[in-house]
PDB file of C-alpha atoms and ligand atoms in Angstrom:
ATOM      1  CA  UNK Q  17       0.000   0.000   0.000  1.00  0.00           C
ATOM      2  CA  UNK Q  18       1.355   3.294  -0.949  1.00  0.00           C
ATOM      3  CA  UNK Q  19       1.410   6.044   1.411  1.00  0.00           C
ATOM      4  CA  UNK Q  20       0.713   9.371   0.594  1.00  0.00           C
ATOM      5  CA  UNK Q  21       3.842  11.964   0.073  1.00  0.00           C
ATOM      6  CA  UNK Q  22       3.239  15.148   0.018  1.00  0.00           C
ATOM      7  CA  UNK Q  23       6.585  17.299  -0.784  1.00  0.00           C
ATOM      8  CA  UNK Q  24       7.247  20.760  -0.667  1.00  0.00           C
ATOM      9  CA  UNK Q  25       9.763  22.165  -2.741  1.00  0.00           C
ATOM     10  CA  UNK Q  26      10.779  25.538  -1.889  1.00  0.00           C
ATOM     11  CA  UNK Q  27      12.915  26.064  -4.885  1.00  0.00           C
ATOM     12  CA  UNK Q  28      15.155  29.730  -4.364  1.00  0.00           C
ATOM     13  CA  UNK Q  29      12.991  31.375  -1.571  1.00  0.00           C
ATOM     14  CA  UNK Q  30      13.276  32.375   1.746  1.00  0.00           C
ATOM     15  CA  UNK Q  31      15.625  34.027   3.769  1.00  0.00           C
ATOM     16  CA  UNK Q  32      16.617  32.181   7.123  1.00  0.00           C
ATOM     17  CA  UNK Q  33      14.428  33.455   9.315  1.00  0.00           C
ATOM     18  CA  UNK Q  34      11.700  33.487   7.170  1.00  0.00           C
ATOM     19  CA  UNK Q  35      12.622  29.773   6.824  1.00  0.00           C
ATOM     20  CA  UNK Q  36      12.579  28.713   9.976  1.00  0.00           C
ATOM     21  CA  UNK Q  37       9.492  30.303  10.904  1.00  0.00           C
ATOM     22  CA  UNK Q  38       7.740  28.693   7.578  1.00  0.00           C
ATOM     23  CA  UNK Q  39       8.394  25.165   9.196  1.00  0.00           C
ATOM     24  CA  UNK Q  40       7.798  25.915  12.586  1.00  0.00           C
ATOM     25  CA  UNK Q  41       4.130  26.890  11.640  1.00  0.00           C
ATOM     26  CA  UNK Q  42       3.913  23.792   9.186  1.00  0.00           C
ATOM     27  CA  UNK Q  43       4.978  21.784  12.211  1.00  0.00           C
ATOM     28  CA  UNK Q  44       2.712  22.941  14.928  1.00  0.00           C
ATOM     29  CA  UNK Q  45      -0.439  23.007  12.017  1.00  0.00           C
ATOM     30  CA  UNK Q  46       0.553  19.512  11.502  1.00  0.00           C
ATOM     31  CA  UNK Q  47       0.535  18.106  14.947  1.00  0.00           C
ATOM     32  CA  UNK Q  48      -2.568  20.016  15.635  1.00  0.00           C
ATOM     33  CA  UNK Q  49      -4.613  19.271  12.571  1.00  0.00           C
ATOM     34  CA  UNK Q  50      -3.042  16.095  10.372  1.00  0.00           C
ATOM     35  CA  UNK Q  51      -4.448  12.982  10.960  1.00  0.00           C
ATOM     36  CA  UNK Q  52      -3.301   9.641   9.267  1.00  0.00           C
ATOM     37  CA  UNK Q  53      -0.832   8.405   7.130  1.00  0.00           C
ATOM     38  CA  UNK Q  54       0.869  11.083   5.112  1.00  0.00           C
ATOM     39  CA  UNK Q  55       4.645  11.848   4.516  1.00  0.00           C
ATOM     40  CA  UNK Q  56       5.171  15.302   4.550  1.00  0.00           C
ATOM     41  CA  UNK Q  57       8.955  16.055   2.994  1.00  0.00           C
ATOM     42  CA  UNK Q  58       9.950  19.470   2.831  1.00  0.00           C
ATOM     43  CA  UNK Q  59      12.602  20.476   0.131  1.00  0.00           C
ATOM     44  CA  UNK Q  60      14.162  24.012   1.185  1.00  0.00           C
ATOM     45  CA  UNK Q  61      17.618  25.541  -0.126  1.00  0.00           C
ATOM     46  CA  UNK Q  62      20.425  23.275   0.948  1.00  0.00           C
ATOM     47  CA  UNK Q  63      21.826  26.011   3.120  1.00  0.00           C
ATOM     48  CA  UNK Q  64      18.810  25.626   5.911  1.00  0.00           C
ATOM     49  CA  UNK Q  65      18.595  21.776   5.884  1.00  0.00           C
ATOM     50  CA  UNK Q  66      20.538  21.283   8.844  1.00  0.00           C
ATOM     51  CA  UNK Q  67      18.767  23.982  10.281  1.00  0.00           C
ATOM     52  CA  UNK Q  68      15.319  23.162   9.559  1.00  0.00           C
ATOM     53  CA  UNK Q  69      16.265  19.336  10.673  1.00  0.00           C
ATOM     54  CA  UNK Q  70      16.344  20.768  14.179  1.00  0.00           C
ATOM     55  CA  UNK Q  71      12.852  21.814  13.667  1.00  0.00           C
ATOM     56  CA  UNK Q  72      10.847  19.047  12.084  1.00  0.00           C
ATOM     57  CA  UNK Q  73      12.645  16.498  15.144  1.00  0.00           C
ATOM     58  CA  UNK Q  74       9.305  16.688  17.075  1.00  0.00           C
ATOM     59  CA  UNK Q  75       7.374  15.818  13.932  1.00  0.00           C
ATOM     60  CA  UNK Q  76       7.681  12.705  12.740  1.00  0.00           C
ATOM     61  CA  UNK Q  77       5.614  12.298   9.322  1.00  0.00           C
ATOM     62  CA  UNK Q  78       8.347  14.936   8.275  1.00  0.00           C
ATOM     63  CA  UNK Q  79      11.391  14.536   6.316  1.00  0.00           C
ATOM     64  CA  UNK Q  80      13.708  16.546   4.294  1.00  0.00           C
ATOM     65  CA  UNK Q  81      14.664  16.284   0.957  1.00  0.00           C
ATOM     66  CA  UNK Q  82      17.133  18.897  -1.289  1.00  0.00           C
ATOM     67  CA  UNK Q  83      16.595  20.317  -4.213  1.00  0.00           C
ATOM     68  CA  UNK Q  84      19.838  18.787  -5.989  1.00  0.00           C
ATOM     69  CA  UNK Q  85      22.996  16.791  -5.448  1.00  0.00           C
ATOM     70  CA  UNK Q  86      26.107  16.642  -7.659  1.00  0.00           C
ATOM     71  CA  UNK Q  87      26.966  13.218  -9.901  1.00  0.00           C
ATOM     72  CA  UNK Q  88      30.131  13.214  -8.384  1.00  0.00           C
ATOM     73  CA  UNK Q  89      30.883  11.653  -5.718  1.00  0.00           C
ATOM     74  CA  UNK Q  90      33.817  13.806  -3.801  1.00  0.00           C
ATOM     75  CA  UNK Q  91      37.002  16.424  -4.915  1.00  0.00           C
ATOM     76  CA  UNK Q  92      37.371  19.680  -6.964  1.00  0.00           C
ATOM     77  CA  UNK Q  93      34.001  20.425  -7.795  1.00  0.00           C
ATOM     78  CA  UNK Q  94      33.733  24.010  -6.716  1.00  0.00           C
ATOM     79  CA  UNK Q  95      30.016  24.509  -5.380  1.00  0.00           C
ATOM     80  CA  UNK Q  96      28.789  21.193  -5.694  1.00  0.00           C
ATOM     81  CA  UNK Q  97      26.853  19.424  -2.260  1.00  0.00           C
ATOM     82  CA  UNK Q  98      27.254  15.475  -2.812  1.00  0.00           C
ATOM     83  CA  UNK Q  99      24.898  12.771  -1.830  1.00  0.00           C
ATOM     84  CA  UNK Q 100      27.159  11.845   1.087  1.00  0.00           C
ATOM     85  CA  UNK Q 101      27.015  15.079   2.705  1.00  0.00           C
ATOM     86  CA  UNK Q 102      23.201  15.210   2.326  1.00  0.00           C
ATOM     87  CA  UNK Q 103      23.064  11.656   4.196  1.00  0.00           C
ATOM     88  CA  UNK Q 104      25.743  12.694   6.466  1.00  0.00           C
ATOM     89  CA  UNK Q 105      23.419  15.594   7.823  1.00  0.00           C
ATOM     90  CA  UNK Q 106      20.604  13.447   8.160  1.00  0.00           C
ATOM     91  CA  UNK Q 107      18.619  14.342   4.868  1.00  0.00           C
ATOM     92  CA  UNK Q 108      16.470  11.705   3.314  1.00  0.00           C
ATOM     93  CA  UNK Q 109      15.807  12.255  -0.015  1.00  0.00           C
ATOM     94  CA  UNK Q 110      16.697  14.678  -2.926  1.00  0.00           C
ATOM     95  CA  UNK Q 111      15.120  16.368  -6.215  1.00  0.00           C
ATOM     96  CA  UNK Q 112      16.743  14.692  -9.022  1.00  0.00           C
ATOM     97  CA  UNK Q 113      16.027  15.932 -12.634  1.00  0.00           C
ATOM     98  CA  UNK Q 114      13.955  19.419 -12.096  1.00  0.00           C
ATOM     99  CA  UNK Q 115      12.529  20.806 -15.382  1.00  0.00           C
ATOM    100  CA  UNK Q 116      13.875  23.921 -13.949  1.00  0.00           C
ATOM    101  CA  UNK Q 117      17.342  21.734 -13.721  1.00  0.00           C
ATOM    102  CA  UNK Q 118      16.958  20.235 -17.131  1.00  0.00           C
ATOM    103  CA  UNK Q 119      15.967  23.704 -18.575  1.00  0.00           C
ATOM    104  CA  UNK Q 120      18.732  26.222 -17.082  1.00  0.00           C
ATOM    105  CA  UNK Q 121      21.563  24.302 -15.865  1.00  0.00           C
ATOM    106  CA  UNK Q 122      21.237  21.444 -18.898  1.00  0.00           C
ATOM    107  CA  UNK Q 123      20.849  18.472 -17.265  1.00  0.00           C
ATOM    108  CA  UNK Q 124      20.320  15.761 -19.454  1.00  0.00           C
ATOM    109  CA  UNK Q 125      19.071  11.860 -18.885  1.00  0.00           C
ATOM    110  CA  UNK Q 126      22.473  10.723 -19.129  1.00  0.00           C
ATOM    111  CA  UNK Q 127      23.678  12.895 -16.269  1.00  0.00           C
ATOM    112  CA  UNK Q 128      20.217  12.656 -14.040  1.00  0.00           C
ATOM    113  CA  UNK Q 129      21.193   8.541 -14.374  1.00  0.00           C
ATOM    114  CA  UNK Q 130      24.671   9.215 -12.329  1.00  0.00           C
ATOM    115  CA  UNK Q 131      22.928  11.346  -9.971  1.00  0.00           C
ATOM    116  CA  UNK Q 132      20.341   8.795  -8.793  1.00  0.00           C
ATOM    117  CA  UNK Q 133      23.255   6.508  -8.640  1.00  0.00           C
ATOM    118  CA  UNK Q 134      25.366   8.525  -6.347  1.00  0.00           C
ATOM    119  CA  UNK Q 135      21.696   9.477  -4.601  1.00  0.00           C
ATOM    120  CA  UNK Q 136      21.009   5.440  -3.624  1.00  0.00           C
ATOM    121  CA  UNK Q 137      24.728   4.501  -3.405  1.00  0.00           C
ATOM    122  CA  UNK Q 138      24.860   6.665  -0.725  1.00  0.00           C
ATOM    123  CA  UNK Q 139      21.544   6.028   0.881  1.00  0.00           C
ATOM    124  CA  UNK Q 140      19.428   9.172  -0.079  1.00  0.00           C
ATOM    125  CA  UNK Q 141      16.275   8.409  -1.741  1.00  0.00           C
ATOM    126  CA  UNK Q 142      15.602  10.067  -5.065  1.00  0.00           C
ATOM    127  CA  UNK Q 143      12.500  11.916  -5.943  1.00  0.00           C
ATOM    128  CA  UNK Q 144      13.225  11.566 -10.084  1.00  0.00           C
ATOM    129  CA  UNK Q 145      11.258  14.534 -11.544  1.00  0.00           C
ATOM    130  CA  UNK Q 146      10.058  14.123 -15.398  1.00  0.00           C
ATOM    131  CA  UNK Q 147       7.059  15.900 -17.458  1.00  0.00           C
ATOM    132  CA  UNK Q 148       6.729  17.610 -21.185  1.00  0.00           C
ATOM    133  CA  UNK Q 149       6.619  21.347 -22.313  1.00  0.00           C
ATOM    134  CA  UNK Q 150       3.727  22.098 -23.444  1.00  0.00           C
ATOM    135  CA  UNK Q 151       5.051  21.872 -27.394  1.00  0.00           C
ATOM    136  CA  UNK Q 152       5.926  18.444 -26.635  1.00  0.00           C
ATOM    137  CA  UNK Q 153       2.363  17.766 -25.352  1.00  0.00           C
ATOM    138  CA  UNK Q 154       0.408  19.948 -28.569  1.00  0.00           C
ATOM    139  CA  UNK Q 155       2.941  18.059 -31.436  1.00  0.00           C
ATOM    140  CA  UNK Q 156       4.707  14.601 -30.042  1.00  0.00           C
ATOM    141  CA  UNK Q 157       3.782  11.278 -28.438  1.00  0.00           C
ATOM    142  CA  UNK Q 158       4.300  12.978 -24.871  1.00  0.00           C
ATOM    143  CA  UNK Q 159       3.561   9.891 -22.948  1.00  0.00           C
ATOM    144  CA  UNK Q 160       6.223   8.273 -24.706  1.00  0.00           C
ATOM    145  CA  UNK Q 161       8.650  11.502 -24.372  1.00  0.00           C
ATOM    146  CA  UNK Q 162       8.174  10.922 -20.859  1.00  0.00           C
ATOM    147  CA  UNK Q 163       8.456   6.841 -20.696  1.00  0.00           C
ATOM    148  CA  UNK Q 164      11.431   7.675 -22.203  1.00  0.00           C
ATOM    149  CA  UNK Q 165      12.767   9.867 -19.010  1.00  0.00           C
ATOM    150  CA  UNK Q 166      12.319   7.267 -17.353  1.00  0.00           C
ATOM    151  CA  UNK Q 167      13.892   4.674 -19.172  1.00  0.00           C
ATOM    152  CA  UNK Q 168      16.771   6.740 -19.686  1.00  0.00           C
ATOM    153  CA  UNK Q 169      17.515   7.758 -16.224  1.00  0.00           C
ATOM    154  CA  UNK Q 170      15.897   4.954 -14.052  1.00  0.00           C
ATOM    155  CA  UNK Q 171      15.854   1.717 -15.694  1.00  0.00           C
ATOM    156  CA  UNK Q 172      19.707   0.733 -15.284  1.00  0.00           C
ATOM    157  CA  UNK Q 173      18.363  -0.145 -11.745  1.00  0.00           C
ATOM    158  CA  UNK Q 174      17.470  -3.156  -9.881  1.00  0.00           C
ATOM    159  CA  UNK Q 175      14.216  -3.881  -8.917  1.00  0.00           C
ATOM    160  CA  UNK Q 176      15.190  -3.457  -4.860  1.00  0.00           C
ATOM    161  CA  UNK Q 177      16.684  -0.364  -5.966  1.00  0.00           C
ATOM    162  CA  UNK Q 178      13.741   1.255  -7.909  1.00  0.00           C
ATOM    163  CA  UNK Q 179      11.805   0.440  -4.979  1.00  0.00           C
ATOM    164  CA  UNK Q 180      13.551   3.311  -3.011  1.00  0.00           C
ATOM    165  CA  UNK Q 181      12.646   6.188  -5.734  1.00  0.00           C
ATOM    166  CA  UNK Q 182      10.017   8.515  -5.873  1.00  0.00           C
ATOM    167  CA  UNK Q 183       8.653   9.700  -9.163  1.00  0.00           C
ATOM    168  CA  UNK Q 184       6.938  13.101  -9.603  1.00  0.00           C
ATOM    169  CA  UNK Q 185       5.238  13.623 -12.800  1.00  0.00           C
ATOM    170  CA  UNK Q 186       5.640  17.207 -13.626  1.00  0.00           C
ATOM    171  CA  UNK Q 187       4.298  19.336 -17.017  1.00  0.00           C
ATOM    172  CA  UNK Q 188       6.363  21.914 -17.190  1.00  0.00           C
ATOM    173  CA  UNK Q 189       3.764  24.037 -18.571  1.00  0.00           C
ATOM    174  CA  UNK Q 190       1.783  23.701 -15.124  1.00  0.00           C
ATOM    175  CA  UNK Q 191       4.864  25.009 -13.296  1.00  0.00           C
ATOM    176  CA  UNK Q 192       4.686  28.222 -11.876  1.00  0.00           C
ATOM    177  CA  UNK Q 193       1.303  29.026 -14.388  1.00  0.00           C
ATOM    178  CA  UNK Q 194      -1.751  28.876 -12.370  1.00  0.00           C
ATOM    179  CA  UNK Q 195      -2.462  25.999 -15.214  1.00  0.00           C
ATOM    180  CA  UNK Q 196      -3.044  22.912 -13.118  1.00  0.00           C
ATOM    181  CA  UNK Q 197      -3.559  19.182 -15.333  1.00  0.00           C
ATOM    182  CA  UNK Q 198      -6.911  17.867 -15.098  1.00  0.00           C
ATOM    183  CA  UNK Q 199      -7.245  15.079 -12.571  1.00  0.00           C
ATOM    184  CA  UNK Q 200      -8.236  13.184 -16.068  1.00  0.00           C
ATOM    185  CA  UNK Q 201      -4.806  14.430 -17.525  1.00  0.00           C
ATOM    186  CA  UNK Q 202      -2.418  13.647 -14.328  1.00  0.00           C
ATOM    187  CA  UNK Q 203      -3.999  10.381 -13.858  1.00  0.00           C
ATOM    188  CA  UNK Q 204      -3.704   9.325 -17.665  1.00  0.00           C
ATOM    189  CA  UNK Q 205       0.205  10.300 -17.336  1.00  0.00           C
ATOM    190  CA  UNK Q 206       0.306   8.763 -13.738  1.00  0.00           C
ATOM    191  CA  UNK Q 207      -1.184   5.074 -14.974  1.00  0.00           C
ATOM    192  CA  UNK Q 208       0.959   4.848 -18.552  1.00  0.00           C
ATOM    193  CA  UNK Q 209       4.149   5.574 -16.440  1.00  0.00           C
ATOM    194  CA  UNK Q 210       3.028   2.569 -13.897  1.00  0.00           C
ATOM    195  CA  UNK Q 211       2.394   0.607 -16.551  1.00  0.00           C
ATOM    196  CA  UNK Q 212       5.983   1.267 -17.919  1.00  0.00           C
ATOM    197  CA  UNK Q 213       7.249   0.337 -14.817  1.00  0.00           C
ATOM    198  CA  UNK Q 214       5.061  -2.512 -14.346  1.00  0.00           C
ATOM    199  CA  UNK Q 215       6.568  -3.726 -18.058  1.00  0.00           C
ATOM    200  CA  UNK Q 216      10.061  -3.179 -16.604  1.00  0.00           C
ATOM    201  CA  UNK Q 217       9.996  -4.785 -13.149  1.00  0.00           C
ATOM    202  CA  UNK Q 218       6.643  -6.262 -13.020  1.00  0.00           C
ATOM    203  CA  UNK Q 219       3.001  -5.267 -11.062  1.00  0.00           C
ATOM    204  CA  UNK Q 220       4.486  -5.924  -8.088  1.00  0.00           C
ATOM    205  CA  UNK Q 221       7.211  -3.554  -8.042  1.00  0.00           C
ATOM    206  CA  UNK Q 222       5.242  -0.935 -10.174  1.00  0.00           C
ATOM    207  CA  UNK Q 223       2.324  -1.130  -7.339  1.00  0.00           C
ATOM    208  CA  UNK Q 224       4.737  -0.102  -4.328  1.00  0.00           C
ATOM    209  CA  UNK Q 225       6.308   2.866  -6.174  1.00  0.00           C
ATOM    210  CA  UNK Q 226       4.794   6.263  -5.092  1.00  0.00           C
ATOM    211  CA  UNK Q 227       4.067   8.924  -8.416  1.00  0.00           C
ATOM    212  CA  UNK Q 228       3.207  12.464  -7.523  1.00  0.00           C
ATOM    213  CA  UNK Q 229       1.916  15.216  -9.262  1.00  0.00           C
ATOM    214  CA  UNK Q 230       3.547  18.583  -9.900  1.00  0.00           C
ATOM    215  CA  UNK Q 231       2.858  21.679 -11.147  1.00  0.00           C
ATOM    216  CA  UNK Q 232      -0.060  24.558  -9.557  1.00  0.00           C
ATOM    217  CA  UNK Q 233      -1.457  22.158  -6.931  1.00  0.00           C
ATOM    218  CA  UNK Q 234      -3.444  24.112  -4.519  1.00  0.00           C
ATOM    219  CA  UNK Q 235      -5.543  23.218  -1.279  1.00  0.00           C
ATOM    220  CA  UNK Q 236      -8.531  24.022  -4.535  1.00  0.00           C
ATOM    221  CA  UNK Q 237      -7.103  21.251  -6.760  1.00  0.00           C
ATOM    222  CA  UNK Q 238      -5.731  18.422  -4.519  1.00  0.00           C
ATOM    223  CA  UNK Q 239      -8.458  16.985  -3.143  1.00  0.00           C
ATOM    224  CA  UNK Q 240      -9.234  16.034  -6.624  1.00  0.00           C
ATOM    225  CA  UNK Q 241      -6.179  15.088  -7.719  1.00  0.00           C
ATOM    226  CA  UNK Q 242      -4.847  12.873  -4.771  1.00  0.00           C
ATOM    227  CA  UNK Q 243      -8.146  11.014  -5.342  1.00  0.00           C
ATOM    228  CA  UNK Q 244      -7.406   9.641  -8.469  1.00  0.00           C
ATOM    229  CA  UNK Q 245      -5.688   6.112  -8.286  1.00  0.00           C
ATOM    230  CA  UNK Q 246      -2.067   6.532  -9.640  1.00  0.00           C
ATOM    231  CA  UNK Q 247      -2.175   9.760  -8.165  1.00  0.00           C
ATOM    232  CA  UNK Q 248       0.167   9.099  -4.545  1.00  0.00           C
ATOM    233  CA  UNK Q 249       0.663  12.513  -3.283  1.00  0.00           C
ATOM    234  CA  UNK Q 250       2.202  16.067  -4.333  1.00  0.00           C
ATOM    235  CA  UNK Q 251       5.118  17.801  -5.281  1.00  0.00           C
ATOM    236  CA  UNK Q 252       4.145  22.001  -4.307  1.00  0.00           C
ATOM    237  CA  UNK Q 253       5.848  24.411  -5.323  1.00  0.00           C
ATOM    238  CA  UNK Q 254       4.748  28.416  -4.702  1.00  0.00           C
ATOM    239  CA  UNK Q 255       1.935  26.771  -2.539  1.00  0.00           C
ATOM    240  CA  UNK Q 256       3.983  25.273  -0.334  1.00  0.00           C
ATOM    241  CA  UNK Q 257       5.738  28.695   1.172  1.00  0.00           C
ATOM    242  CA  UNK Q 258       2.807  29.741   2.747  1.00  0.00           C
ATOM    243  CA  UNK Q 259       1.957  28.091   6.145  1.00  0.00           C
ATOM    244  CA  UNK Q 260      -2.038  27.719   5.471  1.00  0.00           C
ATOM    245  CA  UNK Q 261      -2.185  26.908   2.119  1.00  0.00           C
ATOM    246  CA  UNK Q 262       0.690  23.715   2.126  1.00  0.00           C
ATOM    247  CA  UNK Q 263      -1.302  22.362   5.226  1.00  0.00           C
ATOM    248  CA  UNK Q 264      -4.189  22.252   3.429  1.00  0.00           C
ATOM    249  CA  UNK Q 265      -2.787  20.119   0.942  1.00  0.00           C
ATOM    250  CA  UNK Q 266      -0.979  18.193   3.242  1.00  0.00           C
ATOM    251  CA  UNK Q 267      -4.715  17.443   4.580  1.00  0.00           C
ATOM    252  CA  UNK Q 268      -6.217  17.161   1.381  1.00  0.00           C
ATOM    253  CA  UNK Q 269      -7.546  13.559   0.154  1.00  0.00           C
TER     254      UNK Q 269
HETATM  255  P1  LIG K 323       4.379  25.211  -8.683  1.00  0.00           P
HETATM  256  O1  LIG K 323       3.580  24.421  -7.677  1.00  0.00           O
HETATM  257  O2  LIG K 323       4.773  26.574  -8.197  1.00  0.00           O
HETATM  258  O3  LIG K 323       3.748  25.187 -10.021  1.00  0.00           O
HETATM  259  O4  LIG K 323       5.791  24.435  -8.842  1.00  0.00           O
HETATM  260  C1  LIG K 323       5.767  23.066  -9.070  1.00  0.00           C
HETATM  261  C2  LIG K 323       7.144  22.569  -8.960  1.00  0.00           C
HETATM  262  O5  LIG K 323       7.977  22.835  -9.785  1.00  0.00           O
HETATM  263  C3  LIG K 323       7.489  21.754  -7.795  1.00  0.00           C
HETATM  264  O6  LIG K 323       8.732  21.148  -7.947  1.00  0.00           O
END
């Protein structure tokens, strides 16, 4: 049985403060008003994880995840954060293959493949991002654009390896627009890319692995889309900075 995820990724906002008082108030909504089952995995800067780690100790649906990791593993890499350091500072999981990744820093399917390697060779759980521009979806077999992600950058691994990665489906034309998928839309992407697993590693594998949805969820849409079956959850972005709003979400089923 999958359990709900519901991740919040914070992308380039937020001073420190503002930070920690962002999780603080996610923290004490949660205890207060979340009831069952949901993983709640919040994704901010990499320069307030250890910080915000201090603050999500009393909560325990919470984990963190960060927005990126170098391929590499250690050395000269100038800037760079490796998957070791992440897990050495207690962070579970990490954004792996961001459209906004892809897009402006030209991360391709090759290089998002050594990145989920160092990510699970080192014990940090990746949350593999895919999803089509909207020219892609208007002119090309999108579904098979984004099987092919997939393929590309996931399906070197094991079955008992696949087993700890997250998927989040994400259009890139509902990023950032106010232009959420349909339920009917997410849930058409969410079931082909099962089914691609499933033809991988079999229905039993494919049925444990959690797919979220990205792009404009709101406390408005995600009741609706959470509901649908392949649906397992969220992946927030400018709805998950404000305190009210994310909780919603993180209520929403
Ligand atoms: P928005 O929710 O702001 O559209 O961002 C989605 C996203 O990119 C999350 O990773």
């Amino acid at each position: 049985m999958r359990k709900k995820i519901v991740a919040g990724n914070w992308k380039m906002n937020k001073l420190a403060d503002e930070a920690v008082a962002l999780t603080s108030e996610l923290v004490n909504m949660a205890n207060d008003e979340v009831k069952g089952d949901v993983k709640v995995i919040l994704c901010p800067p990499s320069i307030y994880l250890t910080t915000i780690n201090k603050y999500i100790e009393n909560a325990p649906n919470f984990s963190l995840a960060a927005q990126n990791c170098s391929d590499k593993v250690s050395g000269a890499f100038t800037g760079e954060i490796s998957a070791a350091m992440l897990k050495s500072i207690g962070v579970e999981y990490v954004l792996i293959g961001h459209s906004e990744r892809r897009q402006y820093f030209n991360e391709n399917n090759a290089l998002l493949a050594e990145k989920v390697n160092t990510a699970l060779a080192n014990g940090v759980s990746p949350i593999f991002c895919c999803g089509e521009s909207l020219d892609q979806r208007q002119n090309e077999d999108f579904i098979g654009f984004v099987k092919n992600q997939i393929s590309e950058s996931l399906f070197h691994l094991s079955a008992q390896e696949i087993l700890s990665v997250v998927i989040a489906y994400e259009p890139i034309w509902a990023i950032g627009t106010g232009l959420t998928a349909s339920a009917e839309q997410a849930q058409e992407m969410h079931a082909a890319l099962r089914a691609h697993l499933a033809d991988k590693y079999g229905a039993d594998v494919a049925e444990e692995i959690s797919i979220l949805y990205g792009g404009s969820v709101t406390a408005a849409s995600a009741d609706e889309l959470f509901a649908s079956p392949d649906i397992d959850g969220g992946l927030v972005g400018g709805a998950s900075l404000k305190s009210r709003e994310f909780t919603n979400i993180i209520k929403a089923r």
